[in-house]
mmCIF file of C-alpha atoms and ligand atoms in Angstrom:
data_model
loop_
_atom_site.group_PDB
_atom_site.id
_atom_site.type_symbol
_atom_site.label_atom_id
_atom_site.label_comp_id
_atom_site.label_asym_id
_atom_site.label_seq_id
_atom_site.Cartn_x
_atom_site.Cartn_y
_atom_site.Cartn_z
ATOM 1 C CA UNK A 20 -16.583 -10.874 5.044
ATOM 2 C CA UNK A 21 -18.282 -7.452 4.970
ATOM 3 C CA UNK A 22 -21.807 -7.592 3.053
ATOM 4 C CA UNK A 23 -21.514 -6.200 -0.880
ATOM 5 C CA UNK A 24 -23.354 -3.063 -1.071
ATOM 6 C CA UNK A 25 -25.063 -2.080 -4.051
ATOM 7 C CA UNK A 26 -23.051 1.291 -4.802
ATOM 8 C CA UNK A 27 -19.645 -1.550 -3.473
ATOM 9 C CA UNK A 28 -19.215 -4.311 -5.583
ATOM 10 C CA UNK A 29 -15.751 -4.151 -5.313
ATOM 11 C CA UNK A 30 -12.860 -4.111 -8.097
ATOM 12 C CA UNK A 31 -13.255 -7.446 -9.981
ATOM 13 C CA UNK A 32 -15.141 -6.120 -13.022
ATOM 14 C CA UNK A 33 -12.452 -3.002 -13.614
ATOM 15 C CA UNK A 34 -9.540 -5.805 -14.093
ATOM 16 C CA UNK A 35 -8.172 -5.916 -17.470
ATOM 17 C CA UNK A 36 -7.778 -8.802 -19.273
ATOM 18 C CA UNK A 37 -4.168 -8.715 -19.754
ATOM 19 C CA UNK A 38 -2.586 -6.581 -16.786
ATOM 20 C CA UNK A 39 0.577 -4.430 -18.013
ATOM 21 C CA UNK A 40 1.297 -1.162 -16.189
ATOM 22 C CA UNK A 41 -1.089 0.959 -18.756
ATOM 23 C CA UNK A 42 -3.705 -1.238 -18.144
ATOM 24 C CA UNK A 43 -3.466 -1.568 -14.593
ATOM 25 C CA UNK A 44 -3.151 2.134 -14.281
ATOM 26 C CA UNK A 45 -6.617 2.864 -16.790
ATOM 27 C CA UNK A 46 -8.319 0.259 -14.660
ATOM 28 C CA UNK A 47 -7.777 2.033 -11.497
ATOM 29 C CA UNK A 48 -8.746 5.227 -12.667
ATOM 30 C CA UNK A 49 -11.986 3.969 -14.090
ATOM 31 C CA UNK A 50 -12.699 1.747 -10.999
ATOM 32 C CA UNK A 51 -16.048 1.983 -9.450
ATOM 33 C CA UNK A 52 -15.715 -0.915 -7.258
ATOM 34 C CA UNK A 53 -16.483 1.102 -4.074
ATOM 35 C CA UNK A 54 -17.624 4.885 -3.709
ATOM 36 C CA UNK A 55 -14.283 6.015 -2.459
ATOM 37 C CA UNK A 56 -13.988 7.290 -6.518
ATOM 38 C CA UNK A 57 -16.446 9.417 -6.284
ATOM 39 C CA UNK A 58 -15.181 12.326 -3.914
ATOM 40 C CA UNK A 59 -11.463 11.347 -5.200
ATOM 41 C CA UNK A 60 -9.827 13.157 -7.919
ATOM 42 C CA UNK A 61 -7.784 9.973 -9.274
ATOM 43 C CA UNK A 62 -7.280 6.441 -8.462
ATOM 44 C CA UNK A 63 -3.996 5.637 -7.329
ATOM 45 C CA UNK A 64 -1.978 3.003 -9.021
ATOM 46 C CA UNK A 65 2.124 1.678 -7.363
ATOM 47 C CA UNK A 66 4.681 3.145 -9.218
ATOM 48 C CA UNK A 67 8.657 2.039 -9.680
ATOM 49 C CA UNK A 68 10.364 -0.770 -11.144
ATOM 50 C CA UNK A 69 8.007 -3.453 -12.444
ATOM 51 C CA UNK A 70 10.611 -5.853 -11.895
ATOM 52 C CA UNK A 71 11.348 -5.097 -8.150
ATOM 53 C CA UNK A 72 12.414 -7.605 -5.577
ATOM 54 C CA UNK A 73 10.569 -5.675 -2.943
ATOM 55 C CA UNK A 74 7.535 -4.495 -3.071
ATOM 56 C CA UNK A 75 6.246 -1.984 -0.465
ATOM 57 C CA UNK A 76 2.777 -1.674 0.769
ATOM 58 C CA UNK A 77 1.198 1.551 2.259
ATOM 59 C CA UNK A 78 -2.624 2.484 3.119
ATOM 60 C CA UNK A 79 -3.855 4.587 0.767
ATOM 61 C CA UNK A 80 -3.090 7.915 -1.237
ATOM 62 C CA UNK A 81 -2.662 11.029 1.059
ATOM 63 C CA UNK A 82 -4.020 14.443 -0.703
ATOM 64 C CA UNK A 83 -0.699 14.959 -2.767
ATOM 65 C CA UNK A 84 -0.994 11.586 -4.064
ATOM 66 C CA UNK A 85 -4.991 12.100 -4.936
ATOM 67 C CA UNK A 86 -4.397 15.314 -6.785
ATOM 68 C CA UNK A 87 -1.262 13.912 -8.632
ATOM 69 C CA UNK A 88 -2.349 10.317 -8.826
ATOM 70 C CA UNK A 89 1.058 9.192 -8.105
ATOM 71 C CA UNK A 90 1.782 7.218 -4.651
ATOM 72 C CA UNK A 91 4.111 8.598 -2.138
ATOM 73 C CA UNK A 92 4.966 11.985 -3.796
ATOM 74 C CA UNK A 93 3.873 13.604 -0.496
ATOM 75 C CA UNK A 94 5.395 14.352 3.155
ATOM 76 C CA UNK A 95 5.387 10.394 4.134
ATOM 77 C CA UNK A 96 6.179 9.865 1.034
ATOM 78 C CA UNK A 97 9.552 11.732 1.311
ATOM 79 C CA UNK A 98 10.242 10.255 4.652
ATOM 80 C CA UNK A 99 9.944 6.488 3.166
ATOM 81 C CA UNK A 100 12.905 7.284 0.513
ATOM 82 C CA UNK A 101 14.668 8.306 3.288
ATOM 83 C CA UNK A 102 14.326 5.831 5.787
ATOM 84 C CA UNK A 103 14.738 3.320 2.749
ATOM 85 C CA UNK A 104 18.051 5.225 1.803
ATOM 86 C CA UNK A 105 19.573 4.623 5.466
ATOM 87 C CA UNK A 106 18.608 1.106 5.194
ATOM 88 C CA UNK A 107 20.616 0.956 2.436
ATOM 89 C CA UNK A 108 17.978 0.239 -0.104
ATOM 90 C CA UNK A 109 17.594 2.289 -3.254
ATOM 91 C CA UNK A 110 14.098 4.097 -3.301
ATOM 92 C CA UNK A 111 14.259 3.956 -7.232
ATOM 93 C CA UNK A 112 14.587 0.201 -7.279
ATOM 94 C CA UNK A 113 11.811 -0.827 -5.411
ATOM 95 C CA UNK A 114 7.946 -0.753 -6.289
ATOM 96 C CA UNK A 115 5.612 1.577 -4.123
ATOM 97 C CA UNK A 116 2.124 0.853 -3.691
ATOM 98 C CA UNK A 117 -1.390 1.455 -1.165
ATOM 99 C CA UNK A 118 -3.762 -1.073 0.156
ATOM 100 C CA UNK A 119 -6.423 1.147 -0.799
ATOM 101 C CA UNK A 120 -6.400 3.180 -4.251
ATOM 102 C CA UNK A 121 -8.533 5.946 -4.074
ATOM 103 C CA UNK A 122 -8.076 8.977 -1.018
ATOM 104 C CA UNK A 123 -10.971 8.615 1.712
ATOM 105 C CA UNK A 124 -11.270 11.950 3.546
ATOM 106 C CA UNK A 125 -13.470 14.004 5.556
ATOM 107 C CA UNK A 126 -14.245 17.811 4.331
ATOM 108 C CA UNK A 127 -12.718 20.152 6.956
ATOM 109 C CA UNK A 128 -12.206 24.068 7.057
ATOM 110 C CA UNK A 129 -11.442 25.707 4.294
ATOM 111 C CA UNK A 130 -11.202 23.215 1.254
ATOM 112 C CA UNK A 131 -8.953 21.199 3.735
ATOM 113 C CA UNK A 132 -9.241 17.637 2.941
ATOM 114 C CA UNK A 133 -8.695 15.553 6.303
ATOM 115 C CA UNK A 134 -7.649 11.802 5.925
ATOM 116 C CA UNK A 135 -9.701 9.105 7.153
ATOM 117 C CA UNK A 136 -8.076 5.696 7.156
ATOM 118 C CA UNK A 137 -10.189 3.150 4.608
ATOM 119 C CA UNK A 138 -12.605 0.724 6.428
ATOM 120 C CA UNK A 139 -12.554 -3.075 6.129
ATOM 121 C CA UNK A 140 -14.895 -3.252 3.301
ATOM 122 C CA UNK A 141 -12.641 -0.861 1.307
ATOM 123 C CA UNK A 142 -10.050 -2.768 1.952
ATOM 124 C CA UNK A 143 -11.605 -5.803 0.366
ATOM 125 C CA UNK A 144 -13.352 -4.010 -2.504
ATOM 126 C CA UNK A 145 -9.670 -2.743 -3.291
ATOM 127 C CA UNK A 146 -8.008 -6.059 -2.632
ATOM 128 C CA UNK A 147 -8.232 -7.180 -6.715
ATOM 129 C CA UNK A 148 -5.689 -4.158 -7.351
ATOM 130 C CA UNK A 149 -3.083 -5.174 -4.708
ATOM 131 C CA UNK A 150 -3.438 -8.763 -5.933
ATOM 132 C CA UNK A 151 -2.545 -7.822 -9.908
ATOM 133 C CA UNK A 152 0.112 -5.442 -8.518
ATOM 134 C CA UNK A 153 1.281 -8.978 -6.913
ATOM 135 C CA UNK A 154 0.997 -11.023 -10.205
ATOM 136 C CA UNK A 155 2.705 -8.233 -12.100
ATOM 137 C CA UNK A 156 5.890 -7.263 -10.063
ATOM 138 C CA UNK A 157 6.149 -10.722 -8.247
ATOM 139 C CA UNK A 158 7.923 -9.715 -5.483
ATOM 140 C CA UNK A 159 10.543 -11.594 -3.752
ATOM 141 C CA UNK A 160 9.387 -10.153 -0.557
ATOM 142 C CA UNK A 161 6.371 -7.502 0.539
ATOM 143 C CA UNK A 162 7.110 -5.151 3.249
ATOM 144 C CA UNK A 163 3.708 -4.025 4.719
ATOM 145 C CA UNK A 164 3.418 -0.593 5.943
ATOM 146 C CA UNK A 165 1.073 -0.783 8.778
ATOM 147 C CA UNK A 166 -2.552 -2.303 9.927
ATOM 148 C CA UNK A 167 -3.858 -1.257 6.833
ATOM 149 C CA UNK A 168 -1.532 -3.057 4.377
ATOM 150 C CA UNK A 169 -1.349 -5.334 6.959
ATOM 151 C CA UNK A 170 -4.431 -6.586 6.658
ATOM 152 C CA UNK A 171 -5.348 -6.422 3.215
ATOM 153 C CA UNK A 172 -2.502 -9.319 3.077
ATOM 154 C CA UNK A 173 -3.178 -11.253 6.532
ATOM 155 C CA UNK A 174 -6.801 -10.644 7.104
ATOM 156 C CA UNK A 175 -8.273 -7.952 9.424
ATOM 157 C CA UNK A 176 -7.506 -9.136 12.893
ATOM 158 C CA UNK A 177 -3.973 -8.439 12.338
ATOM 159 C CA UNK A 178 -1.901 -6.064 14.449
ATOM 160 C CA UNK A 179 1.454 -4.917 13.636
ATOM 161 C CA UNK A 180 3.156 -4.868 17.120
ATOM 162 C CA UNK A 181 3.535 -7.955 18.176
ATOM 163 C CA UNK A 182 5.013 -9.244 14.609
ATOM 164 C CA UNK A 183 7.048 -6.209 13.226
ATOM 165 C CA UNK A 184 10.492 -5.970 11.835
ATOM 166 C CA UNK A 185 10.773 -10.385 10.988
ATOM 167 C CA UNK A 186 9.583 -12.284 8.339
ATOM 168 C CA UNK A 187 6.305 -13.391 8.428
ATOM 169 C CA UNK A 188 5.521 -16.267 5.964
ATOM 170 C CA UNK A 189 3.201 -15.045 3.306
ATOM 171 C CA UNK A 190 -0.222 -16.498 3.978
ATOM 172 C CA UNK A 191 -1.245 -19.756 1.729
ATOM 173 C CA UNK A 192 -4.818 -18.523 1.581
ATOM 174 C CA UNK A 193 -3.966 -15.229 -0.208
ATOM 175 C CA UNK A 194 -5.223 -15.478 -3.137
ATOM 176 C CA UNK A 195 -2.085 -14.912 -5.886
ATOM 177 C CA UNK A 196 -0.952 -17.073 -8.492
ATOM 178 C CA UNK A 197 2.328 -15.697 -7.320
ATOM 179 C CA UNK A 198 3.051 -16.034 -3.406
ATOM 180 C CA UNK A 199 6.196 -14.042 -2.395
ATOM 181 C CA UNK A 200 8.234 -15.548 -0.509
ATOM 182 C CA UNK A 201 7.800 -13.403 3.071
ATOM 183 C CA UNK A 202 5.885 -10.397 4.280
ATOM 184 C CA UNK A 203 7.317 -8.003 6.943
ATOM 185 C CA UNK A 204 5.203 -5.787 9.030
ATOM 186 C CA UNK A 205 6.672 -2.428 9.809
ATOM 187 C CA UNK A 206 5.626 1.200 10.923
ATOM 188 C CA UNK A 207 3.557 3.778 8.684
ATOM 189 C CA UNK A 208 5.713 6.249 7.825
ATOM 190 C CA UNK A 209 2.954 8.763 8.594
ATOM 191 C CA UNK A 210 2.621 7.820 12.187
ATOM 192 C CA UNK A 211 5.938 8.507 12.396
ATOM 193 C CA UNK A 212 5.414 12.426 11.327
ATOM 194 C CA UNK A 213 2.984 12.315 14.105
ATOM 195 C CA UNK A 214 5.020 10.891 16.659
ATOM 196 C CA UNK A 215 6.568 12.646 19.919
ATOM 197 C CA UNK A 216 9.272 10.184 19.456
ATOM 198 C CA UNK A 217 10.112 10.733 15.901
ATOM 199 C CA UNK A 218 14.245 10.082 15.842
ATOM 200 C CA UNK A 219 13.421 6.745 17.918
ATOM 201 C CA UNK A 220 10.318 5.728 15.122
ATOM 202 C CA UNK A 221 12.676 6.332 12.573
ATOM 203 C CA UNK A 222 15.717 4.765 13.568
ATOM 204 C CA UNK A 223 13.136 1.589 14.194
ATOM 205 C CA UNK A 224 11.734 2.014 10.349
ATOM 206 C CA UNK A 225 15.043 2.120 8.929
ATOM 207 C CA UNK A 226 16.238 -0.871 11.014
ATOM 208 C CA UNK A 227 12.974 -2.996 9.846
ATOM 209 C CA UNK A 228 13.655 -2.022 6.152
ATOM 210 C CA UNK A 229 17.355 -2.977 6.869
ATOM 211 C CA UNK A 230 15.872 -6.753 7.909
ATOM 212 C CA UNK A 231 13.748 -6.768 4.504
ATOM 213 C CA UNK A 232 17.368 -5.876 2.775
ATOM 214 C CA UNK A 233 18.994 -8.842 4.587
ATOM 215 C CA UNK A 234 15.850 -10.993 3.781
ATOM 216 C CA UNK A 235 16.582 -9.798 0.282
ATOM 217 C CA UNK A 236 20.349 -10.894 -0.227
ATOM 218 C CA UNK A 237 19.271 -14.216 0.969
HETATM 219 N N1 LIG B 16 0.564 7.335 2.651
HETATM 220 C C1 LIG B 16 0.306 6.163 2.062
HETATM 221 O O1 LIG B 16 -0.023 5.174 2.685
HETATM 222 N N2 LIG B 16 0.407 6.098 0.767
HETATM 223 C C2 LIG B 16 0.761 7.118 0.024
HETATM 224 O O2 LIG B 16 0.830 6.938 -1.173
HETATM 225 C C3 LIG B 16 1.052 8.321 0.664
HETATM 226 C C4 LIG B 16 0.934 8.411 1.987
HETATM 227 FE FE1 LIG B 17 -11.943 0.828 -6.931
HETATM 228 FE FE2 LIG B 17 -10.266 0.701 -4.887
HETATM 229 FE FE3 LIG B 17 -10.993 3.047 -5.835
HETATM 230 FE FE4 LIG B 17 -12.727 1.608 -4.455
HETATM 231 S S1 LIG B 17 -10.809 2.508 -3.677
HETATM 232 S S2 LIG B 17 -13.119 2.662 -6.415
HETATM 233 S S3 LIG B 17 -12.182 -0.478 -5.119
HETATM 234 S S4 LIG B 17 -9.802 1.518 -6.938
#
């Protein structure tokens, strides 16, 4: 693991005691656990049903998400609730989430705010969040939206190529009360919008999600 900065200490102390949705939501906004806060405009808590089967992981909020402090509300945001629509799966009944709660960016031209994917060390000052979003929704299964979320779950040396679109035993060592009972590793909807190949990424998204609905109905 990373050395703890100073100015890092990650997310422990900003827990609340007893984690409901309000709580989770004020801890998060008041989290100092790493300096991504501090150029932010909000932290980022998941958002949808509380009792989901399926839980869905992406990297962190984009600039819509930041300045609404809702996940997903943006352009990949829109593209998930459709892919998860073709797959059959309804985009209201599932819980939404990031790896990562607060937006890391670099300043560009004017005002533009240009995203800058969260390092390892964010990824495991933030990991306390993802891990009471686990406890709280207990997912049946957690589909991981790319290397981020991928390895916030499976450590960092994971790659999502060679293990996308099957089930992927949740690891023993993550450390949940609750252990769902897969993972499955999937494309970032984002890199799809940036894709040459978009129809093809798509199709390939919704037919992953449609494996997670199978796993589901198990
Ligand atoms: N991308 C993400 O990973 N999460 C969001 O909430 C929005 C875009
Ligand atoms: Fe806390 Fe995560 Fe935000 Fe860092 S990114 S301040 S750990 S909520």
């Amino acid at each position: 693991m990373p050395q703890k900065k100073p100015d890092r200490p990650g997310a422990e102390a900003w827990l609340p005691q007893h984690l409901d949705p309000e709580a989770l939501a004020a801890g998060i906004e008041a989290c100092r656990g790493c300096e991504l806060y501090r150029a932010a405009t909000h932290g980022v808590p998941g958002e949808g049903r509380y009792d989901a089967d399926l839980m869905l992981v992406g990297e962190q909020p984009g600039d819509q998400e930041d300045r609404q402090a809702r996940p997903f509300v943006g352009p990949a945001g829109r593209l998930l609730a459709r892919a998860l629509e073709e797959a059959g799966l309804d985009p209201d009944g599932v819980y939404r989430t990031n790896a990562v709660k607060h937006f890391r960016f670099d300043p560009g031209r004017a005002g533009k705010r240009i995203h800058k994917g969260p390092s390892r060390a964010h990824i495991g000052a933030c990991g306390p969040w993802l891990a009471a979003e686990i406890e709280l929704v207990q997912p049946k299964g957690v589909v991981l939206l790319g290397a981020t979320a991928g390895s916030a779950v499976f450590g960092s040396s994971f790659r999502v190529g060679a293990s996308r679109g099957r089930e992927l035993e949740w690891p023993e060592e993550y450390h949940t009360e609750w252990q769902p009972e897969w993972a499955l590793a999937t494309t970032h909807p984002s890199a799809i919008l940036r894709s040459r190949n978009r129809d093809k990424d798509l199709a390939a998204l919704v037919e992953d999600l449609a494996e997670a609905r199978q796993l589901l109905a198990r």
